[in-house]
mmCIF file of C-alpha atoms and ligand atoms in Angstrom:
data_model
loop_
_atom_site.group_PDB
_atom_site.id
_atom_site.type_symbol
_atom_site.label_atom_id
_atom_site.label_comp_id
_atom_site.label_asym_id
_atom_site.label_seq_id
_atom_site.Cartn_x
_atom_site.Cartn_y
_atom_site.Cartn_z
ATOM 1 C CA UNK A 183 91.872 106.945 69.957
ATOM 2 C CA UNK A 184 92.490 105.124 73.281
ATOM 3 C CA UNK A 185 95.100 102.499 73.199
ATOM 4 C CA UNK A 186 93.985 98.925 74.482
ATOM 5 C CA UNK A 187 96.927 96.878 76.888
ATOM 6 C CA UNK A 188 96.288 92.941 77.197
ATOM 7 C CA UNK A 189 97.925 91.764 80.584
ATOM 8 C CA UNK A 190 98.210 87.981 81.573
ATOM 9 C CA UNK A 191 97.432 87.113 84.819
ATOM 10 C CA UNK A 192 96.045 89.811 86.062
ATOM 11 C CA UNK A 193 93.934 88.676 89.169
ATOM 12 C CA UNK A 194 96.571 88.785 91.639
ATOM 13 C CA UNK A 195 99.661 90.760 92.647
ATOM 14 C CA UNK A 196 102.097 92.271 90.245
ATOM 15 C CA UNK A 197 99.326 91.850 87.231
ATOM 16 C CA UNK A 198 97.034 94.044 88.987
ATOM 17 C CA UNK A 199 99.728 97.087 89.643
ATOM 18 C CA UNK A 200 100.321 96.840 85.716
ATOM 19 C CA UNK A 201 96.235 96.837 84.556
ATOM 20 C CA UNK A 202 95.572 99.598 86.969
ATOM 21 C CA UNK A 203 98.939 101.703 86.182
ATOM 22 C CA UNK A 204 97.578 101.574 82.426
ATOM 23 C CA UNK A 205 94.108 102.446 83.326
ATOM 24 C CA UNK A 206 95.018 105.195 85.287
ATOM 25 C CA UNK A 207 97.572 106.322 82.348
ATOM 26 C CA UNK A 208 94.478 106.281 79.768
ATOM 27 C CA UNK A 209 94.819 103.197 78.510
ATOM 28 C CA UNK A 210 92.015 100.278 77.769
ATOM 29 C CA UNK A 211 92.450 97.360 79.573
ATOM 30 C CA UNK A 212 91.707 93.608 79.147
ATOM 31 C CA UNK A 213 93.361 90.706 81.009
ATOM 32 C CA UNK A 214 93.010 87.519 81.692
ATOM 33 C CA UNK A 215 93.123 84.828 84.281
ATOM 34 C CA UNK A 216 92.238 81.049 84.817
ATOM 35 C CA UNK A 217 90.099 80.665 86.708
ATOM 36 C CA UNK A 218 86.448 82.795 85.780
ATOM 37 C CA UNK A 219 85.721 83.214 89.081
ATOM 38 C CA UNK A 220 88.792 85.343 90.325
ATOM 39 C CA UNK A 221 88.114 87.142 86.873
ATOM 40 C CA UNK A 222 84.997 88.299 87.751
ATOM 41 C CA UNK A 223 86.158 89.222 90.645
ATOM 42 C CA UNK A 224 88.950 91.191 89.836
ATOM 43 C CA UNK A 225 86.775 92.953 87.044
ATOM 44 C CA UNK A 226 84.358 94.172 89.848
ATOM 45 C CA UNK A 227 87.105 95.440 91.292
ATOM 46 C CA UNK A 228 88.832 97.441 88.434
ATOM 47 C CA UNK A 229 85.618 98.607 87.586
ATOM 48 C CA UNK A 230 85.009 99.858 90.762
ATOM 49 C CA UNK A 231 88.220 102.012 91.001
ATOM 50 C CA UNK A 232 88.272 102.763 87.346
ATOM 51 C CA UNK A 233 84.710 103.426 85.935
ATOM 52 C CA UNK A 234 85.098 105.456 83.096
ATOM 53 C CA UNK A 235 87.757 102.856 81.932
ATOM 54 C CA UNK A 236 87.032 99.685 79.310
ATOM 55 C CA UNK A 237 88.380 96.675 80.989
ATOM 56 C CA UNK A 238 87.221 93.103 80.243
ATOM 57 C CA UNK A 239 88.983 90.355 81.636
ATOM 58 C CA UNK A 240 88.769 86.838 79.819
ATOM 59 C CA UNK A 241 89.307 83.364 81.714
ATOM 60 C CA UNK A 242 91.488 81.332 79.692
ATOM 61 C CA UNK A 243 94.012 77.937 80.247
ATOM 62 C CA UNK A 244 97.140 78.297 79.200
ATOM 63 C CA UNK A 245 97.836 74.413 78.991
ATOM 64 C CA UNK A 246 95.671 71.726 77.729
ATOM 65 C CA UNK A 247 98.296 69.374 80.149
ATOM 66 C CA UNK A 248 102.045 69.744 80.617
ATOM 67 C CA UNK A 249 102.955 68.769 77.675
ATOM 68 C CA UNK A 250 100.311 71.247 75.647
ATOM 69 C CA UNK A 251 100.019 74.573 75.020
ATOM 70 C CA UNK A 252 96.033 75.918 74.792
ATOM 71 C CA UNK A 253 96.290 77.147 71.355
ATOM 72 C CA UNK A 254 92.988 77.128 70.475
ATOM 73 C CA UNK A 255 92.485 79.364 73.870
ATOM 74 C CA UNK A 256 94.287 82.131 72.419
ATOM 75 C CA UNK A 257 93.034 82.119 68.670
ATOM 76 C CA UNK A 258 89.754 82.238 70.210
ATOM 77 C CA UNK A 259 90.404 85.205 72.782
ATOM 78 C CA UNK A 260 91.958 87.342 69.696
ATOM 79 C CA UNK A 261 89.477 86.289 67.824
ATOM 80 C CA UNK A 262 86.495 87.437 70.230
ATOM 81 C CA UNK A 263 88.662 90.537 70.535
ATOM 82 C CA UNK A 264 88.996 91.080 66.425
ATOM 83 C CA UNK A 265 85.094 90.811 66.381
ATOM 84 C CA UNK A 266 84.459 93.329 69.456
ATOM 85 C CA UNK A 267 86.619 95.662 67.490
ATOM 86 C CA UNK A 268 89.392 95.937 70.040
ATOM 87 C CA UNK A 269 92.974 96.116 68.552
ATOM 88 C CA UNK A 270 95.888 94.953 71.327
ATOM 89 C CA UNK A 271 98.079 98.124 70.788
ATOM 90 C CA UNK A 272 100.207 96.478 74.383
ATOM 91 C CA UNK A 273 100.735 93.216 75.288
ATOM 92 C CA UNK A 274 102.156 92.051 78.705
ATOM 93 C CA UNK A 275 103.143 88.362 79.367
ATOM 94 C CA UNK A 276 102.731 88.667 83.091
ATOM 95 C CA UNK A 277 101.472 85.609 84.385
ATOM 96 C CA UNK A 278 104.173 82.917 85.067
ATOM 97 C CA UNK A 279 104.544 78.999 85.788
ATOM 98 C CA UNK A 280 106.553 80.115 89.497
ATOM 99 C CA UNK A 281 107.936 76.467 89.680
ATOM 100 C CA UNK A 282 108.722 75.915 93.174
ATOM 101 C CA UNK A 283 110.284 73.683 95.022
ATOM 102 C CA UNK A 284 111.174 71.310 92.028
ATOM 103 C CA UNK A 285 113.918 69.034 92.717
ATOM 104 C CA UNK A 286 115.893 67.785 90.577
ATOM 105 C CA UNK A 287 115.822 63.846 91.270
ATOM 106 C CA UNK A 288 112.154 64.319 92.336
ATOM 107 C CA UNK A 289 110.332 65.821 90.279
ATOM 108 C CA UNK A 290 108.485 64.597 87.015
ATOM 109 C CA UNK A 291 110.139 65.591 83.809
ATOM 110 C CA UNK A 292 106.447 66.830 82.851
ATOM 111 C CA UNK A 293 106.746 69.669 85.341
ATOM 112 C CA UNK A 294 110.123 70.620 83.915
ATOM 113 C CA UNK A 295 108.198 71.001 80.840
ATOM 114 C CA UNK A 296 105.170 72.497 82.375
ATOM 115 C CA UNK A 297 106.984 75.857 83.042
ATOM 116 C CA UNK A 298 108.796 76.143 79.907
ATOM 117 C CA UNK A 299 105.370 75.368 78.050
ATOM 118 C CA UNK A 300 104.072 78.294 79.990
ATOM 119 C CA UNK A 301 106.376 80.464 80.451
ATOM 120 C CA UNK A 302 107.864 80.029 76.772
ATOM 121 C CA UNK A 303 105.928 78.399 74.301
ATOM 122 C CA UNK A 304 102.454 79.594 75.799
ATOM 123 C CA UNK A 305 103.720 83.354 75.383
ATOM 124 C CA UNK A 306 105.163 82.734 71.837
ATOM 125 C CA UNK A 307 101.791 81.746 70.550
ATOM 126 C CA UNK A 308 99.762 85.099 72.542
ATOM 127 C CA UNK A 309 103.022 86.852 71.077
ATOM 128 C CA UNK A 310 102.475 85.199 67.730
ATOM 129 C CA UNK A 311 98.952 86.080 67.724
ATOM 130 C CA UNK A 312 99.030 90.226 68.795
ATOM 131 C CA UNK A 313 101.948 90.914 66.329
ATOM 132 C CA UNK A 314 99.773 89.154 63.468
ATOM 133 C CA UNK A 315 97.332 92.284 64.615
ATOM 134 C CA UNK A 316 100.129 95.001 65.351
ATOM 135 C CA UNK A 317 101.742 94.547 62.069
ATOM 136 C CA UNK A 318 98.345 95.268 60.319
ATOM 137 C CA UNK A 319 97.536 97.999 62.224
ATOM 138 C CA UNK A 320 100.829 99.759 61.516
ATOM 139 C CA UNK A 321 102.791 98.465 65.019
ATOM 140 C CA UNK A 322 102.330 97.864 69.105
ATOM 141 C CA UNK A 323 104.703 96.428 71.146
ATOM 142 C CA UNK A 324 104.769 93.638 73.658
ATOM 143 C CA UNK A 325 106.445 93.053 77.455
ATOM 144 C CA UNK A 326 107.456 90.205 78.917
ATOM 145 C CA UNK A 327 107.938 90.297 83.055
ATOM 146 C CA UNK A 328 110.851 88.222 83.341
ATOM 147 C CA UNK A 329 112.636 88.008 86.267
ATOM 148 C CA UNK A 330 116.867 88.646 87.875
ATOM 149 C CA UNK A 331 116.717 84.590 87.936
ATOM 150 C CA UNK A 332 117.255 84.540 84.043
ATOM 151 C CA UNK A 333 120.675 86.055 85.279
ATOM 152 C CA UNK A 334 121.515 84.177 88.869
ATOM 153 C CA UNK A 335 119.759 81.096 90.609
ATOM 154 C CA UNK A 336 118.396 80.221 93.239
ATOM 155 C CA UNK A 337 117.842 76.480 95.039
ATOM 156 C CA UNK A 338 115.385 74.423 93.217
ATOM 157 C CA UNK A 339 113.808 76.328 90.995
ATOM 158 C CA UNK A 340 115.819 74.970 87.579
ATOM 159 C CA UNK A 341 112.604 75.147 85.068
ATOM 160 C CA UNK A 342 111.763 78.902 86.392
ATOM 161 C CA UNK A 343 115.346 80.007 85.887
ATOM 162 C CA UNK A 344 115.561 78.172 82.576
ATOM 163 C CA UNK A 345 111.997 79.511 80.921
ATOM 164 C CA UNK A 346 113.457 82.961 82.299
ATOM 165 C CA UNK A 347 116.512 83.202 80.147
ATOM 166 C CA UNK A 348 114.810 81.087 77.241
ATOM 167 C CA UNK A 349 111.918 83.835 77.323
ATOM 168 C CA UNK A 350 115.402 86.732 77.601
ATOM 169 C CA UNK A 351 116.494 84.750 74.093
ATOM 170 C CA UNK A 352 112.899 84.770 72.347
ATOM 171 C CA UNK A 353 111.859 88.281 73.661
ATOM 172 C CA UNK A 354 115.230 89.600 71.899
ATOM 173 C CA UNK A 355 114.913 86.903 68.209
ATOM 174 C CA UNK A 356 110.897 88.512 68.604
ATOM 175 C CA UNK A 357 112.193 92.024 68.682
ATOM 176 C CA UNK A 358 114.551 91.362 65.612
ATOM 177 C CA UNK A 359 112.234 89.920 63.434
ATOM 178 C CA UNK A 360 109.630 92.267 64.588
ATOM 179 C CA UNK A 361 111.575 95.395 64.111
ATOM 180 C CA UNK A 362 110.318 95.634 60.625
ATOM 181 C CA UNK A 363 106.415 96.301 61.352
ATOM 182 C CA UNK A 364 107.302 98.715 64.022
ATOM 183 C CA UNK A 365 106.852 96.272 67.128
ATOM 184 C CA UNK A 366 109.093 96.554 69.711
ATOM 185 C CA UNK A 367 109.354 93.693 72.267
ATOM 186 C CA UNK A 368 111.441 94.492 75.428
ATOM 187 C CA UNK A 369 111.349 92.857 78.887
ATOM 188 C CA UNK A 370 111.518 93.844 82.833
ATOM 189 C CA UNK A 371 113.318 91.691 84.724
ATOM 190 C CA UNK A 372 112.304 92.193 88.718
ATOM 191 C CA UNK A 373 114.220 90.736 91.803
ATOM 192 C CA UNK A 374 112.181 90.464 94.829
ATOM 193 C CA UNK A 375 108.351 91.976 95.032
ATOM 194 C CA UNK A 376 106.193 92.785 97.845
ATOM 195 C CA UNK A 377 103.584 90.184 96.807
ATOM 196 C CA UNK A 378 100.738 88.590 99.005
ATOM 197 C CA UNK A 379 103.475 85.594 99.737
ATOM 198 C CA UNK A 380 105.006 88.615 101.595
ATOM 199 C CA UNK A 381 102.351 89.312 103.610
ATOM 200 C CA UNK A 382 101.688 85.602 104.284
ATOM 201 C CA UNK A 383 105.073 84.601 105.229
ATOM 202 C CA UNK A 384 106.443 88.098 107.229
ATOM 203 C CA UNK A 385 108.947 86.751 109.234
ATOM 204 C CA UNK A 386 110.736 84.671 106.592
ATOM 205 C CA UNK A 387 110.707 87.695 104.631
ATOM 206 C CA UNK A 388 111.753 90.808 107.375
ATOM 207 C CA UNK A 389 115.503 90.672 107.059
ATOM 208 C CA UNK A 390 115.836 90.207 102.955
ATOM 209 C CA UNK A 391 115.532 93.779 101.596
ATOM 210 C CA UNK A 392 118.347 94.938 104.105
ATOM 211 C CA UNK A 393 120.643 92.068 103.118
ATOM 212 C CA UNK A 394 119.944 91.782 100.069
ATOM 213 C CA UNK A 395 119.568 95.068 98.297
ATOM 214 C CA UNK A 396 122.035 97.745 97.857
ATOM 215 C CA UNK A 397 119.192 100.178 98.326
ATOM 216 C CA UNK A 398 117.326 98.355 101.194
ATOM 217 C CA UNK A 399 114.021 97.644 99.512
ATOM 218 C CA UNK A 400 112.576 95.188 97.205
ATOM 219 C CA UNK A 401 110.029 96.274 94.301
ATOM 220 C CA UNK A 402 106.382 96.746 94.514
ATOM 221 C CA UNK A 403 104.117 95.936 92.350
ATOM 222 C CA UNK A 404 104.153 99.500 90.724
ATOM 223 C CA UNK A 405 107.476 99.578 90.239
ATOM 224 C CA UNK A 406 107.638 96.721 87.974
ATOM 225 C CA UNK A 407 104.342 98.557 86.597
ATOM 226 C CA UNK A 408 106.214 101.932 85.808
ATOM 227 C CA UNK A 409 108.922 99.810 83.965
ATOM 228 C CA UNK A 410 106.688 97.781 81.978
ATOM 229 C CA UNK A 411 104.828 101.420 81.322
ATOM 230 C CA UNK A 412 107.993 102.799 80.155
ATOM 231 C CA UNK A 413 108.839 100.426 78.068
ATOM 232 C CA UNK A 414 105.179 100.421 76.506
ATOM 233 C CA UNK A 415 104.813 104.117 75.840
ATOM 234 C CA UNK A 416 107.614 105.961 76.405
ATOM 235 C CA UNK A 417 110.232 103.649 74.918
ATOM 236 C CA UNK A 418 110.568 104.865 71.387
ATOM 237 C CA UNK A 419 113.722 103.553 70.094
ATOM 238 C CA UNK A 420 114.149 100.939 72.112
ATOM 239 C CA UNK A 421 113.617 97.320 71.316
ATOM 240 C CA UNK A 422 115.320 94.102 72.368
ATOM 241 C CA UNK A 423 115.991 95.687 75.720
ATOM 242 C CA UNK A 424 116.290 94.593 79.240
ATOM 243 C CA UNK A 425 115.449 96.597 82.287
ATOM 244 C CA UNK A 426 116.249 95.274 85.806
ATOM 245 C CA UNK A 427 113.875 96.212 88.838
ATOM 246 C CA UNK A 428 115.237 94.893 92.220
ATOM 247 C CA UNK A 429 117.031 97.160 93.989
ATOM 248 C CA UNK A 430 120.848 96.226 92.745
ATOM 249 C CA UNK A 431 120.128 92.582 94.117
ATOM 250 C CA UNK A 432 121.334 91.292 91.105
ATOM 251 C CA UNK A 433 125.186 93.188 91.440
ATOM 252 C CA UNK A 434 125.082 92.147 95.030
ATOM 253 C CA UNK A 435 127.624 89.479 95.718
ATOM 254 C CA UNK A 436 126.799 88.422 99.101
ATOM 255 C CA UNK A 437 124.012 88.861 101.777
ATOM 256 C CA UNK A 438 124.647 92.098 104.018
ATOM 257 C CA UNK A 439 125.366 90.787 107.686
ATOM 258 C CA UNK A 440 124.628 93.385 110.018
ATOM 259 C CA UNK A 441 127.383 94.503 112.353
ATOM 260 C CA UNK A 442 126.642 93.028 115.797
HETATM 261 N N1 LIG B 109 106.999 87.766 92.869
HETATM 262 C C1 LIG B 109 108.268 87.954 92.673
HETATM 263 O O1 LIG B 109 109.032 88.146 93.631
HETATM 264 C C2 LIG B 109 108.835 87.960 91.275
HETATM 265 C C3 LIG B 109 110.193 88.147 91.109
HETATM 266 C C4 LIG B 109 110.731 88.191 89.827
HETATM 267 C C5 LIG B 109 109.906 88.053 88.731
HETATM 268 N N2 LIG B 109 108.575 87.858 88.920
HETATM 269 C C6 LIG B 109 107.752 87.731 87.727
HETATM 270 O O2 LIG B 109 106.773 88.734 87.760
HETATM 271 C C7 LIG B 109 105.550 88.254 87.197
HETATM 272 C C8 LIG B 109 104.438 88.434 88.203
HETATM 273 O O3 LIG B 109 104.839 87.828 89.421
HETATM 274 P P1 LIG B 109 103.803 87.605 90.601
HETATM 275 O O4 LIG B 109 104.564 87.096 91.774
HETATM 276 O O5 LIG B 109 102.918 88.773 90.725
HETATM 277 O O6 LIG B 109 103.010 86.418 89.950
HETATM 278 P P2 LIG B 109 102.102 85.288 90.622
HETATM 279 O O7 LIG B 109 101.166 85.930 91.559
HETATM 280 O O8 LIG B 109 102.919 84.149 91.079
HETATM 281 O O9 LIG B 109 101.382 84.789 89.312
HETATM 282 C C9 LIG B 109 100.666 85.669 88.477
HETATM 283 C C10 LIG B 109 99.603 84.885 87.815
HETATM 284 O O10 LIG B 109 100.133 83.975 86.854
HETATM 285 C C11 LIG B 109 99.112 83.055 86.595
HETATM 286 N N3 LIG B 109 99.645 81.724 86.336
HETATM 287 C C12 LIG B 109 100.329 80.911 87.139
HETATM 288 N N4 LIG B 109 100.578 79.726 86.531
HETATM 289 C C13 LIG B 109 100.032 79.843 85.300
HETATM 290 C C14 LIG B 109 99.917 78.973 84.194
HETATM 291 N N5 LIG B 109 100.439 77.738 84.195
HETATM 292 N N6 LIG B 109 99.282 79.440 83.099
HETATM 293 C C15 LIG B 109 98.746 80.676 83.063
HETATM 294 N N7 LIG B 109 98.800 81.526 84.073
HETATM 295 C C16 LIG B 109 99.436 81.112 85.177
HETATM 296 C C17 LIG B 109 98.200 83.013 87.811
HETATM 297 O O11 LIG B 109 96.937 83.526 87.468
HETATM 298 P P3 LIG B 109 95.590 82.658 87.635
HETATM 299 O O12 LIG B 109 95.813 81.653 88.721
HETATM 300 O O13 LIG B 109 94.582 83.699 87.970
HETATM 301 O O14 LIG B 109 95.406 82.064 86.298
HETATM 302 C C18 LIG B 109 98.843 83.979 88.756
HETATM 303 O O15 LIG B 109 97.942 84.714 89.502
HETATM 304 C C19 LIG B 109 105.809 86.795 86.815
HETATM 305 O O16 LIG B 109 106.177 86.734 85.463
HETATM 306 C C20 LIG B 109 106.992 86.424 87.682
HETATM 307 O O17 LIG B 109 107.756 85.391 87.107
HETATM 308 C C21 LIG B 109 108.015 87.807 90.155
#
């Protein structure tokens, strides 16, 4: 039987390499999104390049406010999933509270707690919710895209960096206590990718994957996708695992100057 992968945030960018890598790999697809709009949307579009594949896409908040995680949101999702007879054999916590620009004398403390609630507690309860489901269909696994920040910072971005090693901590006390029912939980960490605030911003970007990557390039949007599909169907034995994608950035201790 065809295996079914549930990937958050999945209109834009990184999501989208990760639905279409497991359609193309045989895989079921649903994902979701916030706004219903850029769902349908993207739908149209996966259906388009994938047309013998099931993908449904469901528009869901994450956060009633800063303060809240949507939990009703999710119970409902799995439970319009339970009733259309589609077991999450995959889950991928994609989507992410990006946190810019927060300062820390400036900003609100309800944005710090914005991005944790999103970034953390939001993906405990969908994580909560599929492993109720894995365990009673004998196992699955789940896949957080993290991020190099859980490791090193960078200016103003405190919350991100924080909900990135917080999610590191959970994703390994998830893949201990879900050992047992055969669900492994692992996590990708990426650097840099090529995302559409690449294309938007090209001369800010030019010079970084030459000075700051070992190999010269940052990830796309597949790479991440091959790791997270690794991790999802090739990955056996492991569980509570981390696996960096950004091109050594992270054991790079300064930029590369070029010569002049
Ligand atoms: N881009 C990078 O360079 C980079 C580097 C390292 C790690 N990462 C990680 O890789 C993953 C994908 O990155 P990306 O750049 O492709 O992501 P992105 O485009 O910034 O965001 C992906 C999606 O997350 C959803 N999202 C944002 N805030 C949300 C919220 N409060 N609740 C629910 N969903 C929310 C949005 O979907 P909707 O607006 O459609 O709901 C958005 O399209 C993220 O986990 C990110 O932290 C990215």
């Amino acid at each position: 039987m065809k295996k079914t992968a549930l990937v958050t945030g999945a209109c834009i960018n990184t999501g989208v390499a990760i639905v279409e890598k497991f359609a193309a790999e045989g895989y079921d697809v649903v994902f979701t999104g916030r706004d219903a709009a850029k769902v349908e949307a993207a739908l149209q579009s996966y259906q388009a390049k994938f047309p013998d594949v099931k993908i449904s896409g469901y528009a869901i908040e994450s956060l009633l406010d800063e303060r809240t995680v949507d939990e009703q949101a999710v119970i409902d999702l799995f439970d319009d999933l339970d009733k259309k007879g589609i077991f999450i054999e995959t889950l991928v916590c994609n989507a992410a509270d990006q946190g810019l620009g927060m300062k820390i004398f400036e900003n609100p403390l309800t944005d710090f707690m914005r991005v944790l609630n999103t970034n953390i507690v939001w993906n405990y309860c969908l994580s909560e919710h599929a492993a109720k489901r894995m365990k009673a269909n004998g196992g699955g696994n789940i896949v957080f895209v993290n991020s190099n920040t859980a490791y090193r910072v960078i200016p103003d971005r405190i919350a991100y960096s924080t909900s990135k090693s917080g999610q590191l901590g959970m994703m390994r006390a998830l893949a201990f206590d879900l050992g047992k029912f055969n669900i492994r939980v692992n996590a990708v960490l990426p650097g840099m990718i090529r995302t559409d605030r690449w294309e938007k911003n090209p001369d800010f970007y030019k010079d970084v994957p030459s000075r700051y990557t070992p190999i010269g390039d940052v990830a796309d949007g597949e790479d991440v996708a091959d790791a997270v599909f690794y991790f999802a169907a090739h990955a056996r034995n492991t569980t509570g695992a981390e696996l960096v994608v950004d091109g050594g950035n992270t054991i790079q201790l300064y930029p590369i100057i070029p010569e002049k």
